[in-house]
Short mmCIF file of C-alpha atoms in Angstrom, two decimals:
data_model
loop_
_atom_site.label_atom_id
_atom_site.label_comp_id
_atom_site.label_asym_id
_atom_site.label_seq_id
_atom_site.Cartn_x
_atom_site.Cartn_y
_atom_site.Cartn_z
CA MET A 213 32.71 3.72 -39.89
CA CYS A 214 32.97 0.70 -37.60
CA VAL A 215 35.18 2.64 -35.19
CA LEU A 216 32.73 5.52 -35.07
CA ASN A 217 29.84 3.15 -34.33
CA LYS A 218 31.83 1.59 -31.49
CA LYS A 219 32.59 5.02 -30.06
CA TYR A 220 28.94 6.02 -30.38
CA ASN A 221 27.79 2.86 -28.63
CA SER A 222 30.35 3.44 -25.88
CA ILE A 223 29.08 6.98 -25.34
CA LYS A 224 25.47 5.81 -25.36
CA GLN A 225 26.14 3.05 -22.84
CA THR A 226 28.05 5.45 -20.60
CA LEU A 227 25.18 7.94 -20.61
CA LEU A 228 22.68 5.19 -19.84
CA VAL A 229 24.78 4.00 -16.91
CA LEU A 230 24.98 7.54 -15.56
CA LEU A 231 21.23 8.00 -15.95
CA VAL A 232 20.50 4.79 -14.05
CA ILE A 233 22.89 5.78 -11.26
CA ILE A 234 21.40 9.25 -10.93
CA LEU A 235 17.86 7.88 -10.86
CA THR A 236 18.88 5.29 -8.29
CA MET A 237 20.49 7.87 -6.03
CA THR A 238 17.54 10.27 -6.20
CA GLY A 239 14.91 7.56 -5.76
CA ASN A 240 12.96 8.66 -8.82
CA THR A 241 11.75 6.63 -11.77
CA LEU A 242 10.84 7.49 -15.30
CA SER A 243 7.18 8.12 -15.95
CA TYR A 244 5.59 7.28 -19.23
CA ALA A 245 2.14 6.67 -20.67
CA MET A 246 1.11 3.12 -19.83
CA THR A 247 -0.77 0.89 -22.25
CA ALA A 248 -2.94 -2.21 -21.83
CA SER A 249 0.07 -4.27 -22.88
CA ASP A 250 2.10 -2.69 -20.08
CA VAL A 251 -0.59 -3.66 -17.57
CA SER A 252 -0.35 -7.26 -18.73
CA ASP A 253 3.43 -7.07 -18.39
CA ILE A 254 3.04 -5.92 -14.78
CA ALA A 255 0.73 -8.87 -14.06
CA CYS A 256 3.13 -11.33 -15.70
CA GLY A 257 6.01 -9.88 -13.70
CA ILE A 258 4.11 -10.40 -10.45
CA VAL A 259 3.20 -13.99 -11.42
CA ALA A 260 6.86 -14.65 -12.18
CA TYR A 261 7.84 -13.13 -8.83
CA GLU A 262 5.21 -14.92 -6.75
CA GLY A 263 5.43 -18.17 -8.71
CA ASP A 264 3.01 -21.08 -8.48
CA ASP A 265 3.67 -21.65 -4.78
CA CYS A 266 2.42 -18.33 -3.38
CA THR A 267 -0.07 -19.06 -0.62
CA ASP A 268 -1.60 -15.60 -0.23
CA VAL A 269 -5.35 -16.14 -0.33
CA SER A 270 -6.03 -12.98 -2.39
CA TYR A 271 -3.38 -13.93 -4.93
CA ILE A 272 -4.86 -17.39 -5.41
CA PHE A 273 -8.31 -15.84 -5.82
CA ASP A 274 -6.93 -13.51 -8.48
CA MET A 275 -5.41 -16.50 -10.27
CA LEU A 276 -8.79 -18.23 -10.20
CA THR A 277 -10.75 -15.28 -11.59
CA ASP A 278 -8.01 -14.63 -14.14
CA GLY A 279 -8.72 -18.04 -15.62
CA ARG A 280 -5.38 -19.63 -14.80
CA ASN A 281 -5.65 -23.42 -14.79
CA TYR A 282 -4.82 -24.80 -11.38
CA ASP A 283 -6.25 -27.40 -9.04
CA TYR A 284 -7.78 -25.28 -6.27
CA SER A 285 -9.14 -28.15 -4.18
CA ASN A 286 -6.35 -27.89 -1.58
CA TYR A 287 -6.90 -24.13 -1.39
CA VAL A 288 -10.62 -24.60 -0.75
CA SER A 289 -10.05 -27.31 1.84
CA ASN A 290 -7.53 -25.34 3.87
CA MET A 291 -9.47 -22.09 3.69
CA SER A 292 -12.58 -23.90 4.94
CA GLY A 293 -10.54 -25.34 7.78
CA TYR A 294 -9.25 -21.91 8.72
CA ILE A 295 -12.77 -20.43 8.84
CA GLU A 296 -14.05 -23.27 11.00
CA GLU A 297 -11.22 -22.94 13.52
CA ASN A 298 -11.24 -19.13 13.66
CA MET A 299 -14.92 -18.30 13.42
CA ASN A 300 -14.89 -16.70 16.87
CA SER A 301 -11.41 -15.15 16.81
CA ALA A 302 -10.60 -13.85 13.32
CA SER A 303 -11.59 -10.41 12.09
CA LYS A 304 -15.19 -10.27 10.83
CA VAL A 305 -13.99 -8.54 7.67
CA THR A 306 -11.41 -11.26 7.03
CA LEU A 307 -14.02 -13.99 7.47
CA LEU A 308 -16.37 -12.23 5.03
CA LYS A 309 -13.55 -11.90 2.51
CA TYR A 310 -12.87 -15.63 2.72
CA ALA A 311 -16.58 -16.37 2.42
CA LEU A 312 -16.60 -14.29 -0.76
CA TYR A 313 -13.70 -16.30 -2.17
CA LEU A 314 -15.46 -19.54 -1.28
CA SER A 315 -18.46 -18.32 -3.26
CA PHE A 316 -16.30 -18.62 -6.38
CA ALA A 317 -14.46 -21.81 -5.54
CA ASP A 318 -17.15 -23.77 -3.68
CA SER A 319 -20.50 -21.99 -3.79
CA SER A 320 -22.32 -24.80 -1.95
CA ASN A 321 -20.08 -24.58 1.10
CA SER A 322 -22.23 -24.12 4.21
CA LEU A 323 -19.57 -21.96 5.84
CA ILE A 324 -20.51 -19.10 3.52
CA LYS A 325 -23.91 -18.80 5.17
CA ASP A 326 -22.46 -19.19 8.67
CA VAL A 327 -20.01 -16.33 8.13
CA TYR A 328 -22.60 -14.17 6.41
CA ASP A 329 -25.14 -14.53 9.23
CA THR A 330 -22.65 -13.72 12.00
CA CYS A 331 -20.35 -11.10 10.49
CA VAL A 332 -22.27 -8.63 8.31
CA GLY A 333 -22.40 -5.24 10.01
CA GLU A 334 -20.37 -6.38 13.02
CA LEU A 335 -17.28 -4.29 12.27
CA GLY A 336 -18.30 -1.04 10.63
CA ILE A 337 -18.59 -0.11 6.97
CA MET A 338 -16.09 -2.66 5.67
CA SER A 339 -18.16 -5.51 7.09
CA TYR A 340 -21.12 -4.09 5.15
CA VAL A 341 -19.02 -3.71 1.99
CA TYR A 342 -17.81 -7.31 2.04
CA GLY A 343 -21.25 -8.40 3.25
CA LEU A 344 -22.78 -6.84 0.13
CA LEU A 345 -20.28 -8.65 -2.10
CA VAL A 346 -21.18 -11.98 -0.46
CA ALA A 347 -24.89 -11.18 -0.72
CA THR A 348 -24.57 -10.28 -4.41
CA ALA A 349 -23.02 -13.67 -5.10
CA ASN A 350 -25.32 -15.75 -2.89
CA TYR A 351 -28.26 -13.87 -1.36
CA PRO A 352 -29.33 -11.00 -3.65
CA ASP A 353 -32.63 -10.68 -1.78
CA ASP A 354 -30.68 -9.22 1.14
CA ALA A 355 -28.84 -6.65 -0.96
CA LYS A 356 -31.45 -3.92 -0.57
CA ASP A 357 -31.08 -3.62 3.19
CA ILE A 358 -27.27 -3.72 3.12
CA ILE A 359 -27.09 -1.09 0.37
CA THR A 360 -29.45 1.17 2.32
CA THR A 361 -27.17 0.94 5.34
CA ILE A 362 -24.05 1.63 3.30
CA LEU A 363 -25.58 4.70 1.68
CA SER A 364 -26.54 6.03 5.12
CA LEU A 365 -22.81 6.06 5.99
CA LYS A 366 -21.96 8.43 3.14
CA HIS A 367 -20.20 11.67 4.13
CA GLU A 368 -21.17 15.13 2.98
CA ASP A 369 -18.31 15.16 0.48
CA GLY A 370 -19.83 12.12 -1.23
CA GLY A 371 -17.29 9.56 -0.08
CA PHE A 372 -16.87 6.95 2.63
CA SER A 373 -14.39 6.21 5.41
CA ILE A 374 -14.01 3.99 8.44
CA ASN A 375 -13.95 6.95 10.79
CA GLY A 376 -13.99 10.73 10.68
CA ASN A 377 -16.14 13.01 8.56
CA TYR A 378 -14.19 13.02 5.32
CA ALA A 379 -13.79 10.48 2.56
CA ASP A 380 -10.86 8.08 2.43
CA VAL A 381 -9.75 6.99 -1.05
CA ASP A 382 -9.42 3.29 -0.19
CA VAL A 383 -12.76 2.94 1.56
CA THR A 384 -14.59 4.99 -1.07
CA ALA A 385 -13.10 2.87 -3.86
CA MET A 386 -13.95 -0.38 -2.08
CA THR A 387 -17.51 0.80 -1.50
CA LEU A 388 -17.81 1.51 -5.23
CA GLN A 389 -16.58 -2.03 -5.92
CA ALA A 390 -19.47 -3.42 -3.86
CA LEU A 391 -22.05 -1.11 -5.48
CA ALA A 392 -20.74 -1.65 -9.02
CA PRO A 393 -22.80 -4.77 -9.95
CA PHE A 394 -26.00 -2.95 -9.04
CA TYR A 395 -24.96 0.29 -10.75
CA LEU A 396 -24.30 -1.62 -13.97
CA ALA A 397 -27.49 -3.64 -13.59
CA ILE A 398 -29.48 -0.41 -13.31
CA GLN A 399 -27.75 1.06 -16.37
CA GLU A 400 -28.09 -2.12 -18.43
CA GLY A 401 -31.48 -3.26 -17.15
CA SER A 402 -30.24 -6.67 -16.02
CA THR A 403 -31.84 -8.99 -13.47
CA LEU A 404 -29.90 -7.77 -10.44
CA SER A 405 -31.69 -4.42 -10.50
CA ASN A 406 -35.02 -6.19 -9.88
CA TYR A 407 -34.06 -6.63 -6.24
CA LEU A 408 -34.06 -2.84 -5.72
CA SER A 409 -36.75 -0.19 -5.46
CA ASP A 410 -36.83 2.66 -7.96
CA ASP A 411 -35.84 5.19 -5.30
CA LEU A 412 -32.88 3.09 -4.22
CA CYS A 413 -31.79 2.70 -7.84
CA GLU A 414 -31.70 6.46 -8.24
CA GLU A 415 -29.72 6.89 -5.04
CA ILE A 416 -27.18 4.25 -6.08
CA VAL A 417 -26.58 5.93 -9.43
CA GLU A 418 -26.23 9.36 -7.83
CA THR A 419 -23.91 8.04 -5.11
CA VAL A 420 -21.60 6.28 -7.56
CA ASP A 421 -21.44 9.26 -9.92
CA VAL A 422 -20.64 11.69 -7.10
CA ALA A 423 -18.03 9.31 -5.63
CA LEU A 424 -16.32 9.01 -9.01
CA THR A 425 -16.10 12.79 -9.25
CA LEU A 426 -14.68 12.87 -5.73
CA LEU A 427 -12.02 10.27 -6.55
CA SER A 428 -11.10 12.18 -9.68
CA SER A 429 -10.60 15.33 -7.61
CA LYS A 430 -8.35 13.45 -5.19
CA GLN A 431 -6.09 12.09 -7.93
CA LEU A 432 -2.57 13.50 -7.70
CA ASP A 433 -0.69 15.18 -10.53
CA ASN A 434 1.35 12.02 -11.17
CA GLY A 435 -1.85 9.97 -11.55
CA GLY A 436 -1.62 8.37 -8.11
CA PHE A 437 -3.65 8.46 -4.91
CA SER A 438 -2.88 8.80 -1.22
CA SER A 439 -4.55 7.57 1.94
CA TYR A 440 -4.19 9.39 5.27
CA GLY A 441 -1.78 11.77 3.57
CA THR A 442 0.61 9.12 2.22
CA GLU A 443 0.78 8.20 -1.45
CA ASN A 444 0.95 4.45 -2.05
CA PRO A 445 0.22 1.88 -4.78
CA GLU A 446 -2.47 0.11 -2.75
CA SER A 447 -4.79 3.14 -2.80
CA ALA A 448 -4.22 3.58 -6.54
CA SER A 449 -4.92 -0.13 -7.07
CA GLN A 450 -8.22 0.07 -5.20
CA VAL A 451 -9.27 2.92 -7.49
CA VAL A 452 -8.38 0.84 -10.57
CA ILE A 453 -10.40 -2.10 -9.22
CA ALA A 454 -13.37 0.20 -8.64
CA LEU A 455 -13.16 1.77 -12.10
CA SER A 456 -12.83 -1.64 -13.75
CA ALA A 457 -15.81 -2.95 -11.78
CA LEU A 458 -17.80 -0.09 -13.33
CA LYS A 459 -16.40 -0.92 -16.80
CA ILE A 460 -14.40 2.31 -16.85
CA ASP A 461 -11.03 2.20 -18.61
CA ALA A 462 -8.45 3.64 -16.20
CA LEU A 463 -6.03 4.26 -19.08
CA THR A 464 -8.33 6.30 -21.29
CA ASP A 465 -11.03 7.92 -19.13
CA GLU A 466 -10.14 11.63 -19.06
CA ARG A 467 -11.47 12.05 -15.53
CA PHE A 468 -8.61 9.90 -14.27
CA ILE A 469 -5.73 11.30 -16.31
CA LYS A 470 -3.79 14.13 -14.69
CA ASN A 471 -1.03 15.96 -16.56
CA GLY A 472 -0.95 13.07 -19.02
CA ASN A 473 -0.48 10.53 -16.21
CA THR A 474 -2.85 7.62 -15.57
CA VAL A 475 -3.31 5.64 -12.37
CA PHE A 476 -1.09 2.89 -13.75
CA ASP A 477 1.69 5.40 -14.47
CA ALA A 478 1.73 6.18 -10.75
CA ILE A 479 1.50 2.52 -9.74
CA ASN A 480 4.44 1.66 -11.99
CA GLU A 481 6.68 4.02 -10.00
CA TYR A 482 6.60 1.50 -7.14
CA ARG A 483 7.63 -1.46 -9.31
CA LEU A 484 10.90 -3.14 -8.35
CA THR A 485 13.32 -4.93 -10.64
CA ASP A 486 12.16 -8.37 -9.46
CA GLY A 487 8.56 -7.66 -10.52
CA SER A 488 7.22 -7.00 -7.03
CA PHE A 489 6.05 -3.66 -5.61
CA CYS A 490 7.00 -1.54 -2.62
CA HIS A 491 4.61 0.34 -0.32
CA THR A 492 6.57 3.60 -0.39
CA LEU A 493 8.97 4.94 -3.01
CA SER A 494 12.46 3.49 -2.68
CA GLY A 495 11.13 0.99 -0.12
CA GLU A 496 11.53 -2.77 0.00
CA SER A 497 9.26 -5.34 -1.62
CA ASN A 498 5.88 -5.42 0.10
CA GLU A 499 3.57 -8.43 -0.14
CA LEU A 500 0.31 -6.52 0.30
CA ALA A 501 1.26 -3.87 -2.26
CA THR A 502 2.30 -6.55 -4.76
CA ILE A 503 -0.90 -8.57 -4.40
CA GLN A 504 -3.16 -5.52 -4.61
CA VAL A 505 -1.44 -4.32 -7.77
CA PHE A 506 -1.96 -7.80 -9.23
CA THR A 507 -5.66 -7.60 -8.34
CA ALA A 508 -5.80 -4.22 -10.09
CA CYS A 509 -4.22 -5.71 -13.23
CA VAL A 510 -6.62 -8.66 -13.25
CA SER A 511 -9.56 -6.29 -12.74
CA TYR A 512 -8.41 -4.04 -15.57
CA ASN A 513 -7.91 -6.94 -17.97
CA GLN A 514 -11.46 -8.14 -17.27
CA ARG A 515 -13.18 -4.77 -17.06
CA ASP A 516 -15.53 -5.65 -19.92
CA LYS A 517 -17.15 -8.17 -17.55
CA GLY A 518 -17.50 -5.75 -14.63
CA SER A 519 -16.49 -6.59 -11.07
CA ILE A 520 -14.13 -9.50 -10.50
CA TYR A 521 -16.01 -9.99 -7.22
CA ASP A 522 -19.34 -10.63 -9.00
CA VAL A 523 -19.64 -14.41 -9.26
CA ASN A 524 -22.35 -13.98 -11.90
CA ASN A 525 -19.65 -12.81 -14.33
CA TYR A 526 -17.91 -16.18 -14.19
CA GLU A 527 -20.49 -18.88 -13.55
CA GLY A 528 -21.01 -21.06 -16.59
CA ASN A 529 -18.08 -19.74 -18.61
CA GLU A 530 -14.50 -20.82 -19.08
CA TYR A 531 -13.24 -18.98 -16.03
CA TYR A 532 -15.63 -20.49 -13.53
CA SER A 533 -14.92 -24.02 -14.76
CA VAL A 534 -11.28 -23.60 -13.77
CA LEU A 535 -11.83 -25.93 -10.80
CA GLU A 536 -12.42 -28.80 -13.18
CA THR A 537 -9.02 -28.48 -14.86
CA THR A 538 -5.57 -29.17 -13.51
CA LYS A 539 -2.34 -27.62 -14.62
CA THR A 540 -0.41 -27.24 -11.40
CA ASP A 541 -1.50 -28.39 -7.95
CA ILE A 542 -1.19 -25.58 -5.43
CA THR A 543 -0.10 -27.77 -2.53
CA LYS A 544 1.68 -25.44 -0.16
CA THR A 545 -1.39 -23.65 1.18
CA SER A 546 -1.87 -24.43 4.84
CA GLU A 547 -4.24 -23.18 7.49
CA THR A 548 -1.57 -20.90 8.90
CA ASP A 549 -0.66 -19.64 5.42
CA ILE A 550 -4.11 -18.14 4.89
CA SER A 551 -4.33 -16.44 8.25
CA GLU A 552 -4.44 -12.67 8.32
CA THR A 553 -1.35 -11.05 6.83
CA GLU A 554 1.33 -10.69 9.48
CA THR A 555 4.87 -9.41 9.58
CA THR A 556 7.49 -10.01 12.21
CA ALA A 557 8.66 -7.04 14.23
CA THR A 558 12.43 -6.92 13.79
CA GLU A 559 15.04 -4.81 15.45
CA ILE A 560 15.55 -1.54 13.62
CA SER A 561 19.19 -0.83 12.84
CA GLU A 562 20.97 2.09 14.40
CA ASN A 563 20.45 3.96 11.12
CA VAL A 564 17.04 5.19 12.20
CA SER A 565 15.14 6.47 9.19
CA ASP A 566 14.94 10.13 10.05
CA ASP A 567 15.24 13.18 7.85
CA LYS A 568 18.85 13.97 6.93
CA SER A 569 20.72 12.14 9.68
CA SER A 570 24.50 12.82 9.77
CA PHE A 571 27.66 10.72 9.25
CA SER A 572 30.32 10.86 11.92
CA ASP A 573 33.38 12.98 11.11
CA ILE A 574 35.44 9.82 10.74
CA ILE A 575 33.21 7.76 8.43
CA LYS A 576 32.43 10.53 5.97
CA PRO A 577 36.04 11.24 4.83
CA LEU A 578 36.69 7.49 4.64
CA LEU A 579 33.82 7.10 2.21
CA TYR A 580 35.18 9.91 0.04
CA VAL A 581 38.62 8.24 0.03
CA PHE A 582 37.09 4.89 -0.85
CA ILE A 583 35.14 6.35 -3.80
CA ILE A 584 38.22 8.14 -5.12
CA PHE A 585 40.27 4.97 -4.72
CA LEU A 586 37.75 2.97 -6.74
CA ALA A 587 37.71 5.65 -9.44
CA LEU A 588 41.52 5.55 -9.71
CA VAL A 589 41.51 1.74 -9.91
CA LEU A 590 38.91 1.87 -12.65
CA MET A 591 40.91 4.43 -14.64
CA ILE A 592 44.06 2.28 -14.29
CA ILE A 593 42.12 -0.69 -15.62
CA LEU A 594 40.93 1.39 -18.58
CA THR A 595 44.52 2.42 -19.27
CA ILE A 596 45.83 -1.14 -19.10
CA ARG A 597 43.10 -2.32 -21.47
CA LYS A 598 43.99 0.55 -23.81
CA LYS A 599 40.58 2.17 -23.56
CA ARG A 600 42.03 5.62 -23.21
CA HIS A 601 39.27 7.62 -24.78
CA PRO A 602 38.65 10.87 -22.85
CA LEU A 603 34.94 10.03 -22.54
CA SER A 604 35.79 6.84 -20.65
CA TYR A 605 37.81 8.75 -18.06
CA LEU A 606 35.13 11.45 -17.91
CA SER A 607 32.48 8.83 -17.22
CA VAL A 608 34.46 7.48 -14.26
CA ILE A 609 34.93 10.99 -12.88
CA LEU A 610 31.23 11.80 -13.23
CA ILE A 611 30.23 8.56 -11.50
CA ALA A 612 32.65 9.25 -8.65
CA ALA A 613 31.35 12.81 -8.36
CA THR A 614 27.76 11.58 -8.24
CA LEU A 615 28.59 9.14 -5.44
CA CYS A 616 30.39 11.85 -3.50
CA VAL A 617 27.37 14.14 -3.78
CA ALA A 618 25.18 11.29 -2.53
CA VAL A 619 27.47 10.75 0.46
CA TYR A 620 27.34 14.46 1.20
CA ASN A 621 23.51 14.49 1.22
CA ILE A 622 22.85 11.16 2.94
CA LYS A 623 23.33 11.40 6.68
CA ILE A 624 23.10 8.71 9.36
CA PHE A 625 23.10 9.14 13.13
CA THR A 626 24.94 6.74 15.36
CA LYS A 627 22.79 5.45 18.19
CA SER A 628 24.30 7.80 20.75
CA GLU A 629 24.00 10.78 18.41
CA TYR A 630 20.40 10.02 17.48
CA TYR A 631 19.25 9.66 21.07
CA SER A 632 21.14 12.71 22.30
CA LYS A 633 19.01 15.39 23.88
CA PRO A 634 17.67 17.97 21.40
CA SER A 635 18.84 21.55 21.58
CA GLU A 636 16.78 24.05 23.52
CA LYS A 637 13.93 25.60 21.55
CA SER A 638 14.23 29.33 21.01
CA ASP A 639 10.93 30.16 19.34
CA ILE A 640 8.38 28.52 21.62
CA CYS A 641 4.82 29.41 20.66
CA GLY A 642 2.91 27.00 22.85
CA TYR A 643 2.67 23.54 24.36
CA VAL A 644 1.02 20.27 23.33
CA THR A 645 0.55 16.86 24.88
CA ILE A 646 1.31 13.56 23.18
CA SER A 647 0.40 9.96 23.99
CA VAL A 648 1.34 6.75 22.18
CA MET A 649 -0.76 3.65 22.85
CA CYS A 650 -1.23 0.12 21.56
CA GLU A 651 -4.09 -1.02 23.80
CA THR A 652 -5.87 -2.74 20.91
CA VAL A 653 -3.21 -5.46 20.72
CA ASP A 654 -3.21 -8.40 23.13
CA ASP A 655 -0.09 -10.37 22.34
CA PRO A 656 1.85 -11.64 25.38
CA ASP A 657 4.55 -13.02 23.06
CA ASN A 658 5.48 -9.56 21.78
CA SER A 659 7.98 -8.07 24.22
CA TYR A 660 7.60 -4.63 22.61
CA ILE A 661 4.04 -4.25 23.91
CA PRO A 662 3.78 -2.77 27.45
CA ASP A 663 1.49 -4.56 29.89
CA ASP A 664 -0.85 -1.56 30.05
CA GLY A 665 -0.57 -0.82 26.31
CA ILE A 666 0.82 2.69 26.96
CA ILE A 667 4.15 3.55 25.33
CA ILE A 668 4.11 7.29 26.05
CA ASP A 669 1.61 8.68 28.55
CA ASN A 670 0.32 12.20 28.02
CA GLU A 671 3.71 13.94 27.77
CA PHE A 672 3.87 17.75 27.85
CA VAL A 673 6.02 19.18 25.00
CA ALA A 674 6.89 22.71 23.89
CA ILE A 675 6.40 23.56 20.20
CA GLU A 676 7.91 26.11 17.87
CA ASN A 677 6.20 27.79 14.93
CA GLY A 678 5.72 25.24 12.16
CA ASP A 679 6.18 22.11 14.31
CA THR A 680 4.19 19.15 13.02
CA VAL A 681 2.77 15.97 14.54
CA TYR A 682 5.76 14.18 13.01
CA ASP A 683 8.28 16.56 14.65
CA ILE A 684 6.85 16.03 18.13
CA LEU A 685 6.64 12.24 17.74
CA VAL A 686 10.31 12.09 16.69
CA GLU A 687 11.32 14.37 19.56
CA VAL A 688 9.62 12.40 22.34
CA CYS A 689 10.72 9.06 20.89
CA LYS A 690 14.31 10.29 20.89
CA ASN A 691 13.95 11.40 24.50
CA HIS A 692 12.64 7.98 25.52
CA GLU A 693 14.98 6.04 23.18
CA ILE A 694 12.01 4.52 21.37
CA LEU A 695 12.73 3.09 17.94
CA LEU A 696 10.88 4.46 14.91
CA ASP A 697 10.59 3.19 11.35
CA ILE A 698 9.71 6.16 9.17
CA LYS A 699 9.07 6.02 5.43
CA GLY A 700 8.16 8.52 2.74
CA ILE A 701 10.98 10.96 3.48
CA SER A 702 13.34 12.16 0.74
CA THR A 703 16.02 14.85 0.68
CA GLY A 704 14.95 16.20 4.04
CA ASN A 705 11.29 16.74 3.11
CA THR A 706 9.11 15.30 5.89
CA SER A 707 5.75 16.44 4.53
CA SER A 708 4.94 12.92 3.34
CA ALA A 709 6.34 11.10 6.38
CA TYR A 710 4.68 7.78 7.10
CA ILE A 711 5.09 5.95 10.42
CA ALA A 712 5.55 2.24 9.76
CA ALA A 713 6.52 1.27 13.30
CA ILE A 714 6.76 2.73 16.80
CA GLY A 715 8.70 0.91 19.47
CA GLY A 716 9.12 -2.20 17.34
CA ILE A 717 5.38 -2.59 16.67
CA TYR A 718 4.85 -2.60 12.91
CA GLU A 719 2.01 -1.88 10.53
CA MET A 720 0.24 -5.00 9.19
CA GLU A 721 1.75 -7.04 12.05
CA TYR A 722 -1.73 -7.82 13.36
CA GLY A 723 -3.70 -8.07 10.13
CA GLU A 724 -3.68 -6.32 6.78
CA LEU A 725 -5.70 -3.39 8.17
CA SER A 726 -3.43 -2.81 11.17
CA GLY A 727 -1.07 0.10 11.66
CA TRP A 728 -0.49 3.43 13.40
CA MET A 729 -2.96 6.32 13.26
CA TYR A 730 -2.72 9.75 14.84
CA PHE A 731 -5.43 11.97 16.25
CA VAL A 732 -5.34 15.65 17.17
CA ASN A 733 -7.94 16.77 19.69
CA GLY A 734 -9.83 13.53 19.08
CA GLU A 735 -10.05 13.93 15.29
CA SER A 736 -8.12 11.61 12.98
CA GLY A 737 -5.65 13.39 10.73
CA ASN A 738 -6.57 13.56 7.05
CA VAL A 739 -3.04 14.53 5.97
CA SER A 740 0.40 13.07 6.59
CA CYS A 741 1.72 13.56 10.12
CA GLY A 742 4.53 15.56 8.54
CA SER A 743 2.05 18.05 7.10
CA TYR A 744 -0.16 18.62 10.16
CA ILE A 745 1.05 21.88 11.78
CA LEU A 746 0.30 22.08 15.49
CA SER A 747 -1.20 24.88 17.57
CA ASP A 748 -0.92 25.69 21.26
CA GLY A 749 -2.99 23.33 23.39
CA ASP A 750 -3.32 20.52 20.84
CA GLU A 751 -3.61 17.00 22.20
CA ILE A 752 -1.84 14.40 20.01
CA THR A 753 -2.65 10.72 20.31
CA TRP A 754 -0.95 7.95 18.35
CA GLN A 755 -2.87 4.68 18.51
CA TYR A 756 -2.28 1.27 16.99
CA THR A 757 -5.31 -0.07 15.15
CA THR A 758 -6.00 -3.58 13.93
CA ASN A 759 -8.87 -2.50 11.65
CA MET A 760 -8.08 0.92 10.14
CA GLY A 761 -9.46 2.72 13.20
CA GLU A 762 -12.74 0.88 13.58
CA ASP A 763 -11.52 -0.70 16.82
CA LEU A 764 -10.63 2.73 18.22
CA GLN A 765 -14.16 4.12 18.25
#
């Protein structure tokens, strides 16, 4: 009986190993129905990953509102110093966000009023959204006018965006977060609703209800959400924060469960083994994605209180008094640490992330030989150790076969191969023009940025039937030997392609709202660049934005 159990365990372990390898090679993860306990596990994993020394301002705010006992005095002091020194240079949205955080940690700080008076409405809808959150916490008398302005920016589909005529998931969710305290106050008859007229109350309720229906319709089959055509955990997290602010349970509300999958099921697909989260599937750990997922977990765990951004939910209770207790002193926060999120543009390796690149004829056979050699060594070791069960040998063979299949499918261009001229097009159906610009960035220290901000200037390109914005960008960048960092591509499918960097200039390098956007005939694309099929005469423009397109208007 003991021998049989050992054999059974050996078979079970072998199958598990194979399953893990297959999932790793395909980039997929198991999906399962998340529970509230699982959400707490995610939060604990992020805390363990970030530790007590994380200096991200949003993370520390989440720790404060989550009731974790720390001495936040150093955090408050350094954040105040940053606002004072960058009042005229930092993004208006960033300053408003910090003013909101100060409302929790040091509500009497005079900088809150200074930021509020100079920044609300100065940078599009997001400056109104954060302005409303600051007003709710400090100046509720002003809320009526800000809400009226926000509602006037609503699109016909019932949602909100920074630009264009169609709703964006992130902006719609963040707008709901700002409106949530008033929506709940209207429903529950609390004091905050007294600052609004009856007509405005009705419009708020209608707007929120319609926006919730819109978000539900935009939810993907796996429970997730996408922004600008690319699925990511940040968009899903913003939806969770919005739902929690409205006291809606993201795990049980049927409007936000698709094919048995909740928002958290989709978010969990981006979780890495170290507890952090990536921005795109199979990507590396991403600070912004990790922090936003943590905010979503904190919001969900406190959904019975409403919005985590409503200071009225914390004042006078155990969470708000956290400043008076000391468990660990967060001492590493500095003025530079709380500046806008930045990443360093690094040289992209010669293995440019393109769809189905190819190994050279020399490397590919060598890899096959190496895999077979390892398999033979492993089988010899099994023989020497007298583990000669047929299943053991079969397991080694299956693993080797799986690796060989992976080598066959994964292709990488050498630099010379990648930048070689493309073959002549045989099915030309028209011509388009393409420009790539980064005029919004003024950084003399970044050698990747041209003096005039123009990387590609109005280039004329032939297209074939089915060519996409992505196809043309890759083609012209190859012709000019311009480096690209492309994410969201798997097994040759480019429909979800996401451009993280062009010419060494990366997303989030100049603030957490910075990155590359594309426009066709002056209209921003509402799908992934890999899904936008071009027509004769189209004019493509790629532009780098530091504020999700607001600076491009």
